[in-house]
Amino acid sequence: MFFGNQKFLVAGLSRSGEGCANFLLNRGAQVYVYDDVVTDKVAQVIGALQAKGAVAVNSESLNDAVGICDVLVLSPGIPIDNPLPVAFRKLGKAIIGEEELAAGYLRATAIAVTGTNGKTTTVSMLENVLAACGKKGVPCGNYGNPLINEVENLGFDSFALVEVSSFQLETLFSLRPHVAVITNITEDHLNRHYNMDNYVFLKSKLIRNLRESEYAVLNYDDERVRQLAKVTRGKVVWISALQQVEGAYVEGGSVYFNGVKYFGVENMTVGGLHNIYNALACTAVSAVLGLNKEASSAAICKFKGVKHRIQLVGEVNGVTYINDSKGTNVDATVKAVDSATRPTVLLLGGKDKGYDYTPLFQRLLNGKVVHAVIYGENRFKMMDCASAAGFFSFSLCADFSTAVRLATFIAKTGQSVLLSPASASFDEFAGYEERGDAFIKLVEGLRNEN
């Protein structure tokens, strides 16, 4: 693409949008920037970009910008059926995302990971594996820096560990990773993608471009993922915690790859079946890349997890506080609850993503959860689903801080308070990270009160 005679409209000025605008301006493109929510931070970003030559667009001048610009660079936070991309599509103009823009300039070997849950943990674990083997692996995409910010820093001897969300896959077409991993596919983001068929198709886009010389690491135990082997030309490498497969699997309490033992599951620092699957994916990638078995195994076993994913915050008055703010869907919350070892008060709620929460509350009936504190924008929908499931041990409140305080009053010595909301955070927070940090701060406040 020759940037000198191209006009780009960058819509959405989060980290990825800001990165795209800077990337394009540095190459001589004419760049127009727009965000429909201009916070103080966004205003600062717009000012900095204007100083570099960008043209700021507001709601009044947006239609003119649509007519002027050749390419729309769309933030993953803006749905593909939003009126702005629809207007570009009607004019036959290009619509790309940040990862699509970056893909054309990526020299490093790409290892891309998607799936409903486990993406961030798998990418982070892979970073540790590569480092232990003397390789440079950089998390980017949906986790870490935007890929566009790293693309020039990564040479041919580096690995781009690209986490790819379904939102990013809406505008991603040309990324062809050497290894693509699909961890699992369960119900998520149906408020945006409408139905599971659309959601599954978006996830499958990651492996549809693969050639015969590339690899698709797929979860054999997940029926939806298993069926995706039919849509790729890449070499399929399976992972399974239930049976022996061509790839990585668990047998007799140990992880193997095609008959070669890597490590015992009991040696892993992080627990839970979900982390075994993450470890299997990393084992498969390590084997495909020909990395040192002993170093890879040691790195996987030493891995301590990622922030906001079943993260131990601490203990106050004999109550343990666990931060799983990254549990933004039902399946993630079920995994967090299943990992509980003590009676648990569960914090649920936030912004709805289109789920039926009834199955979640059915699972809670016979588990460790002794009480649920339900809060946030979707609290009444959750309350109805809890009642329909016959789960009546819950309290209702409006906001997050009140919910945490209420959970503190309810939890007894020897119990846990688990934040795993099964919901997005955007009713009160900018993202799950901000919600998790708020939880940590509230727990620290409780400790200071004593």
Coordinates of C-alpha atoms in Angstrom, one line a residue:
M1 CA 0.0 0.0 0.0
F2 CA 1.3 3.4 -1.0
F3 CA 0.4 5.8 1.8
G4 CA 1.2 9.0 0.1
N5 CA -2.0 9.2 -1.8
Q6 CA -4.3 7.4 0.6
K7 CA -6.7 9.1 3.1
F8 CA -7.5 7.1 6.2
L9 CA -10.2 7.6 8.7
V10 CA -9.2 6.1 12.1
A11 CA -12.3 5.6 14.1
G12 CA -11.9 4.9 17.9
L13 CA -8.9 6.3 19.6
S14 CA -8.1 3.7 22.2
R15 CA -4.5 2.3 22.3
S16 CA -4.9 0.5 18.9
G17 CA -6.5 3.5 17.2
E18 CA -3.8 5.8 18.5
G19 CA -1.1 3.4 17.3
C20 CA -2.7 3.1 13.8
A21 CA -2.9 6.9 13.4
N22 CA 0.8 7.3 14.4
F23 CA 1.9 4.5 12.1
L24 CA 0.1 6.0 9.2
L25 CA 1.2 9.6 9.9
N26 CA 4.8 8.4 10.0
R27 CA 4.4 7.1 6.5
G28 CA 3.0 10.2 5.0
A29 CA -0.6 9.2 4.9
Q30 CA -3.4 11.8 5.3
V31 CA -5.1 10.8 8.5
Y32 CA -8.5 11.8 9.8
V33 CA -9.3 10.8 13.4
Y34 CA -12.7 10.3 15.1
D35 CA -14.1 9.1 18.4
D36 CA -17.8 9.4 19.4
V37 CA -16.9 9.6 23.1
V38 CA -14.3 12.3 23.7
T39 CA -13.0 11.9 27.2
D40 CA -10.1 13.9 28.6
K41 CA -7.7 11.2 27.6
V42 CA -9.1 11.0 24.1
A43 CA -8.9 14.8 23.7
Q44 CA -5.2 14.6 24.6
V45 CA -4.7 11.9 22.0
I46 CA -6.5 13.9 19.4
G47 CA -4.4 17.0 20.2
A48 CA -1.1 15.1 19.9
L49 CA -2.2 13.6 16.6
Q50 CA -3.2 17.0 15.3
A51 CA 0.2 18.3 16.1
K52 CA 1.6 15.6 13.8
G53 CA -0.8 16.5 11.0
A54 CA -4.0 14.6 11.6
V55 CA -7.4 16.1 10.9
A56 CA -9.8 15.9 13.8
V57 CA -13.4 14.8 12.8
N58 CA -16.5 15.4 14.9
S59 CA -20.1 14.3 14.5
E60 CA -20.9 17.2 12.3
S61 CA -18.0 16.6 9.8
L62 CA -18.2 12.8 9.9
N63 CA -20.2 12.4 6.7
D64 CA -17.7 14.6 4.9
A65 CA -14.9 12.5 6.1
V66 CA -16.6 9.3 4.9
G67 CA -16.8 10.8 1.4
I68 CA -13.2 12.0 1.5
C69 CA -11.4 9.0 3.0
D70 CA -10.4 5.9 1.1
V71 CA -9.9 3.5 4.0
L72 CA -11.6 3.1 7.4
V73 CA -9.4 1.8 10.2
L74 CA -12.0 0.6 12.7
S75 CA -11.5 0.1 16.4
P76 CA -12.4 -3.4 17.7
G77 CA -14.8 -1.6 20.1
I78 CA -17.0 -0.5 17.1
P79 CA -19.2 -3.3 15.7
I80 CA -18.9 -4.0 12.0
D81 CA -22.6 -3.2 11.6
N82 CA -22.3 0.2 13.1
P83 CA -23.5 3.0 10.7
L84 CA -20.0 4.2 10.1
P85 CA -18.6 1.0 8.6
V86 CA -21.9 0.4 6.9
A87 CA -21.5 3.8 5.1
F88 CA -18.0 2.8 4.0
R89 CA -19.2 -0.6 2.7
K90 CA -22.0 1.0 0.7
L91 CA -19.4 3.2 -1.1
G92 CA -17.3 0.1 -1.8
K93 CA -14.4 1.4 0.4
A94 CA -11.9 -0.6 2.4
I95 CA -12.5 -1.4 6.1
I96 CA -9.6 -2.8 8.1
G97 CA -8.7 -3.1 11.8
E98 CA -5.4 -2.5 13.6
E99 CA -4.2 -6.1 13.4
E100 CA -5.0 -6.2 9.7
L101 CA -3.0 -3.0 9.1
A102 CA -0.1 -4.5 11.1
A103 CA -0.2 -7.9 9.4
G104 CA 1.1 -6.5 6.1
Y105 CA 4.3 -5.3 7.8
L106 CA 5.0 -8.1 10.2
R107 CA 8.4 -9.8 9.7
A108 CA 8.4 -11.9 12.9
T109 CA 7.0 -15.4 13.1
A110 CA 3.5 -15.1 14.2
I111 CA 1.9 -17.4 16.8
A112 CA -1.7 -16.4 17.1
V113 CA -4.2 -17.4 19.8
T114 CA -8.0 -17.1 19.8
G115 CA -10.8 -18.8 21.7
T116 CA -13.4 -17.8 24.2
N117 CA -11.3 -18.3 27.2
G118 CA -7.6 -19.0 27.9
K119 CA -6.2 -16.6 25.3
T120 CA -4.3 -14.3 27.6
T121 CA -3.0 -17.1 29.8
T122 CA -1.8 -19.1 26.8
V123 CA 0.0 -16.1 25.3
S124 CA 1.6 -15.2 28.6
M125 CA 2.7 -18.8 29.2
L126 CA 4.2 -19.0 25.7
E127 CA 6.2 -15.8 26.4
N128 CA 7.7 -17.6 29.4
V129 CA 8.4 -20.7 27.3
L130 CA 10.2 -18.8 24.5
A131 CA 12.2 -16.8 27.0
A132 CA 13.3 -20.1 28.7
C133 CA 14.4 -21.4 25.3
G134 CA 16.4 -18.2 24.5
K135 CA 13.9 -16.8 22.1
K136 CA 12.2 -13.4 21.9
G137 CA 8.5 -13.6 22.1
V138 CA 6.4 -10.5 22.5
P139 CA 2.7 -10.5 23.6
C140 CA 0.7 -8.2 21.4
G141 CA -2.8 -7.7 20.0
N142 CA -5.6 -8.0 22.4
Y143 CA -3.1 -8.6 25.2
G144 CA 0.1 -6.6 25.6
N145 CA 0.8 -3.7 23.1
P146 CA -1.3 -3.4 19.9
L147 CA 0.5 -5.3 17.2
I148 CA 0.9 -2.1 15.2
N149 CA 3.1 -0.7 18.0
E150 CA 5.4 -3.7 17.9
V151 CA 5.6 -4.5 14.2
E152 CA 8.7 -2.5 13.6
N153 CA 10.4 -3.8 16.8
L154 CA 10.1 -7.4 15.8
G155 CA 12.7 -8.8 13.4
F156 CA 12.8 -12.1 11.5
D157 CA 14.3 -13.8 14.6
S158 CA 11.4 -12.8 16.9
F159 CA 8.0 -14.3 17.6
A160 CA 4.9 -12.1 17.7
L161 CA 2.5 -13.7 20.2
V162 CA -0.8 -12.3 18.9
E163 CA -3.9 -12.6 21.0
V164 CA -6.9 -12.2 18.6
S165 CA -10.4 -11.5 19.9
S166 CA -13.6 -12.0 17.9
F167 CA -14.0 -8.3 17.7
Q168 CA -10.6 -8.0 16.0
L169 CA -11.4 -11.0 13.7
E170 CA -14.3 -9.0 12.2
T171 CA -11.7 -6.8 10.3
L172 CA -8.8 -9.3 10.1
F173 CA -8.3 -11.1 6.8
S174 CA -4.6 -11.5 5.9
L175 CA -2.8 -12.5 9.0
R176 CA -1.2 -15.9 8.4
P177 CA 0.4 -17.2 11.5
H178 CA 2.9 -20.0 11.5
V179 CA 1.0 -21.5 14.4
A180 CA -2.6 -20.7 15.2
V181 CA -4.2 -21.8 18.4
I182 CA -7.9 -22.1 19.1
T183 CA -8.4 -22.8 22.8
N184 CA -12.1 -23.4 23.1
I185 CA -15.4 -21.9 21.8
T186 CA -18.3 -21.3 24.2
E187 CA -21.1 -18.7 24.2
D188 CA -19.8 -15.1 24.3
H189 CA -20.5 -11.7 22.8
L190 CA -23.9 -12.7 21.4
N191 CA -25.1 -9.2 21.9
R192 CA -22.7 -8.2 19.2
H193 CA -22.4 -11.3 17.0
Y194 CA -26.1 -12.3 17.2
N195 CA -25.7 -16.1 17.1
M196 CA -23.2 -18.8 17.7
D197 CA -22.8 -19.6 14.0
N198 CA -21.5 -16.1 13.4
Y199 CA -19.2 -16.3 16.5
V200 CA -17.8 -19.7 15.5
F201 CA -17.2 -18.4 11.9
L202 CA -15.2 -15.4 13.2
K203 CA -13.0 -17.7 15.4
S204 CA -12.4 -20.0 12.3
K205 CA -11.0 -17.1 10.3
L206 CA -7.7 -17.4 12.2
I207 CA -7.0 -20.8 10.5
R208 CA -8.7 -20.4 7.2
N209 CA -5.7 -18.7 5.6
L210 CA -3.2 -21.3 6.8
R211 CA -1.1 -23.2 4.2
E212 CA 0.0 -26.8 4.3
S213 CA 3.3 -25.7 5.9
E214 CA 1.6 -24.1 8.9
Y215 CA 0.0 -25.5 12.0
A216 CA -3.5 -25.3 13.6
V217 CA -3.4 -26.3 17.3
L218 CA -7.0 -27.3 18.1
N219 CA -8.8 -28.5 21.2
Y220 CA -10.1 -32.0 20.4
D221 CA -12.3 -32.0 23.5
D222 CA -14.3 -29.0 22.3
E223 CA -16.8 -30.2 19.7
R224 CA -17.0 -26.8 18.0
V225 CA -13.3 -26.5 17.8
R226 CA -12.8 -30.0 16.6
Q227 CA -15.1 -29.4 13.6
L228 CA -13.0 -26.5 12.5
A229 CA -10.3 -28.9 11.4
K230 CA -12.4 -29.2 8.2
V231 CA -11.8 -25.5 7.2
T232 CA -8.1 -25.3 7.3
R233 CA -5.3 -26.5 5.0
G234 CA -2.8 -26.2 7.9
K235 CA -1.4 -29.3 9.7
V236 CA -3.8 -30.0 12.6
V237 CA -2.2 -30.6 16.0
W238 CA -4.7 -31.7 18.6
I239 CA -4.7 -31.1 22.4
S240 CA -6.8 -33.2 24.8
A241 CA -7.1 -33.7 28.5
L242 CA -9.3 -36.7 28.0
Q243 CA -7.6 -39.0 25.5
Q244 CA -4.5 -39.7 23.5
V245 CA -4.4 -37.7 20.3
E246 CA -2.0 -36.8 17.6
G247 CA -0.5 -33.9 19.5
A248 CA -0.4 -33.0 23.2
Y249 CA -2.5 -34.9 25.7
V250 CA -2.7 -36.0 29.4
E251 CA -2.1 -39.6 30.3
G252 CA -1.6 -40.9 33.8
G253 CA -1.3 -37.4 35.3
S254 CA 1.4 -36.3 32.9
V255 CA 1.5 -34.2 29.7
Y256 CA 2.8 -35.9 26.6
F257 CA 3.4 -34.9 23.0
N258 CA 3.1 -37.8 20.5
G259 CA 4.3 -40.3 23.1
V260 CA 7.1 -38.1 24.6
K261 CA 6.6 -37.2 28.2
Y262 CA 7.0 -33.5 29.0
F263 CA 6.0 -33.0 32.7
G264 CA 3.7 -34.1 35.4
V265 CA 0.5 -32.1 36.0
E266 CA 1.2 -32.1 39.7
N267 CA 4.3 -30.0 39.1
M268 CA 2.3 -27.0 37.6
T269 CA 2.1 -24.0 39.9
V270 CA -1.3 -23.0 38.6
G271 CA -4.2 -25.3 39.1
G272 CA -7.5 -26.1 37.5
L273 CA -8.5 -28.0 34.3
H274 CA -8.5 -24.8 32.3
N275 CA -4.8 -24.3 33.0
I276 CA -4.1 -27.8 32.0
Y277 CA -5.6 -27.0 28.6
N278 CA -3.5 -23.8 28.4
A279 CA -0.4 -25.9 29.2
L280 CA -1.3 -28.4 26.5
A281 CA -1.6 -25.7 24.0
C282 CA 1.9 -24.3 24.9
T283 CA 3.3 -27.8 24.9
A284 CA 2.0 -28.3 21.3
V285 CA 3.4 -25.0 20.2
S286 CA 6.8 -25.8 21.8
A287 CA 6.9 -29.2 20.0
V288 CA 5.9 -27.7 16.7
L289 CA 8.7 -25.1 16.9
G290 CA 11.2 -27.7 18.0
L291 CA 12.0 -25.9 21.3
N292 CA 13.9 -27.6 24.1
K293 CA 11.6 -30.0 25.9
E294 CA 13.1 -29.6 29.4
A295 CA 13.3 -25.8 29.2
S296 CA 9.7 -25.6 27.9
S297 CA 8.4 -28.0 30.6
A298 CA 10.1 -26.1 33.4
A299 CA 8.7 -22.7 32.1
I300 CA 5.1 -24.1 31.9
C301 CA 5.4 -25.6 35.4
K302 CA 6.7 -22.4 36.9
F303 CA 4.1 -20.2 35.3
K304 CA 2.2 -18.3 38.0
G305 CA -0.8 -17.0 36.0
V306 CA -1.8 -13.6 34.9
K307 CA -3.3 -10.6 36.7
H308 CA -7.1 -10.6 36.9
R309 CA -7.4 -14.3 36.2
I310 CA -8.1 -16.3 39.4
Q311 CA -5.6 -14.0 41.0
L312 CA -5.1 -14.3 44.8
V313 CA -5.4 -10.8 46.2
G314 CA -4.9 -11.7 49.9
E315 CA -6.6 -12.5 53.1
V316 CA -8.5 -10.1 55.5
N317 CA -10.0 -11.3 58.8
G318 CA -9.7 -14.9 57.7
V319 CA -11.5 -14.3 54.4
T320 CA -9.6 -14.9 51.1
Y321 CA -10.2 -12.5 48.2
I322 CA -9.7 -13.7 44.6
N323 CA -9.8 -11.5 41.6
D324 CA -11.1 -13.1 38.4
S325 CA -12.3 -9.9 36.7
K326 CA -11.3 -11.4 33.4
G327 CA -14.1 -13.9 33.9
T328 CA -16.4 -11.9 31.5
N329 CA -18.5 -14.9 30.3
V330 CA -20.4 -17.8 31.8
D331 CA -17.9 -20.4 30.9
A332 CA -15.0 -18.5 32.4
T333 CA -17.0 -18.0 35.7
V334 CA -17.8 -21.7 35.8
K335 CA -14.1 -22.5 35.5
A336 CA -13.3 -20.1 38.3
V337 CA -16.0 -21.5 40.6
D338 CA -14.8 -25.1 39.8
S339 CA -11.3 -24.2 41.0
A340 CA -12.6 -23.0 44.4
T341 CA -11.4 -25.0 47.3
R342 CA -13.3 -23.1 50.1
P343 CA -16.9 -22.0 50.6
T344 CA -17.3 -19.0 48.4
V345 CA -19.2 -15.7 48.1
L346 CA -19.4 -15.0 44.4
L347 CA -19.6 -11.4 42.9
L348 CA -21.6 -11.5 39.7
G349 CA -22.8 -8.8 37.3
G350 CA -22.0 -5.8 35.1
K351 CA -22.9 -5.2 31.5
D352 CA -24.9 -7.9 29.8
K353 CA -23.4 -9.7 26.8
G354 CA -26.6 -11.6 25.7
Y355 CA -26.4 -14.7 27.8
D356 CA -28.9 -16.9 29.4
Y357 CA -27.4 -17.1 33.0
T358 CA -29.7 -19.9 34.1
P359 CA -27.1 -22.7 33.4
L360 CA -24.6 -20.8 35.5
F361 CA -26.9 -20.7 38.5
Q362 CA -27.8 -24.4 37.9
R363 CA -24.1 -25.2 38.2
L364 CA -23.8 -23.1 41.4
L365 CA -26.5 -25.3 43.2
N366 CA -24.1 -28.1 43.9
G367 CA -20.7 -26.3 44.1
K368 CA -18.7 -24.3 46.6
V369 CA -20.7 -21.1 46.2
V370 CA -22.7 -20.4 49.3
H371 CA -24.0 -17.0 48.3
A372 CA -23.9 -14.7 45.2
V373 CA -23.9 -10.9 45.4
I374 CA -25.4 -9.7 42.1
Y375 CA -24.8 -6.1 41.0
G376 CA -24.6 -3.9 37.9
E377 CA -26.7 -3.2 34.9
N378 CA -27.7 -6.8 34.3
R379 CA -28.6 -7.6 37.9
F380 CA -32.3 -8.0 37.4
K381 CA -31.8 -10.4 34.4
M382 CA -29.4 -12.4 36.6
M383 CA -31.9 -12.4 39.5
D384 CA -34.6 -13.8 37.2
C385 CA -32.2 -16.5 35.9
A386 CA -31.1 -17.4 39.5
S387 CA -34.7 -17.8 40.5
A388 CA -35.5 -19.9 37.4
A389 CA -32.6 -22.2 38.3
G390 CA -33.8 -22.5 41.9
F391 CA -30.8 -20.7 43.3
F392 CA -32.1 -18.3 46.0
S393 CA -29.0 -17.6 48.1
F394 CA -28.3 -14.2 46.6
S395 CA -28.3 -10.5 47.4
L396 CA -29.0 -7.7 45.0
C397 CA -27.4 -4.2 44.8
A398 CA -26.7 -1.5 42.2
D399 CA -23.0 -0.7 42.1
F400 CA -19.7 -2.5 42.3
S401 CA -18.2 -1.0 45.5
T402 CA -21.4 -1.7 47.4
A403 CA -21.3 -5.3 46.1
V404 CA -17.8 -5.8 47.4
R405 CA -18.7 -4.4 50.8
L406 CA -21.8 -6.6 51.0
A407 CA -19.8 -9.7 50.1
T408 CA -17.4 -8.8 52.9
F409 CA -20.2 -8.7 55.5
I410 CA -21.6 -12.0 54.2
A411 CA -18.3 -14.0 54.0
K412 CA -17.2 -15.9 57.2
T413 CA -13.8 -16.8 58.4
G414 CA -12.4 -19.7 56.3
Q415 CA -14.4 -18.7 53.2
S416 CA -13.5 -16.8 50.0
V417 CA -14.9 -13.8 48.1
L418 CA -14.5 -14.4 44.4
L419 CA -15.0 -11.7 41.8
S420 CA -15.9 -13.6 38.6
P421 CA -18.7 -11.5 37.1
A422 CA -19.7 -13.5 34.0
S423 CA -20.3 -10.0 32.5
A424 CA -18.5 -7.2 30.7
S425 CA -17.4 -4.2 32.8
F426 CA -18.5 -1.3 30.7
D427 CA -21.5 -0.3 32.8
E428 CA -19.0 1.2 35.4
F429 CA -15.5 0.6 34.1
A430 CA -13.3 1.1 31.0
G431 CA -12.4 -2.6 31.0
Y432 CA -12.0 -5.7 33.1
E433 CA -8.5 -4.5 34.1
E434 CA -9.9 -1.4 35.7
R435 CA -12.6 -3.4 37.4
G436 CA -10.0 -5.8 38.8
D437 CA -7.8 -3.0 40.0
A438 CA -10.8 -1.4 41.7
F439 CA -11.4 -4.8 43.5
I440 CA -7.8 -5.0 44.6
K441 CA -8.0 -1.4 45.9
L442 CA -11.2 -2.1 47.8
V443 CA -9.6 -5.2 49.4
E444 CA -6.6 -3.2 50.4
G445 CA -8.9 -0.6 52.0
L446 CA -10.5 -3.4 54.0
R447 CA -7.1 -4.4 55.3
N448 CA -6.3 -0.9 56.3
E449 CA -9.5 -0.7 58.3
N450 CA -8.3 -3.4 60.7

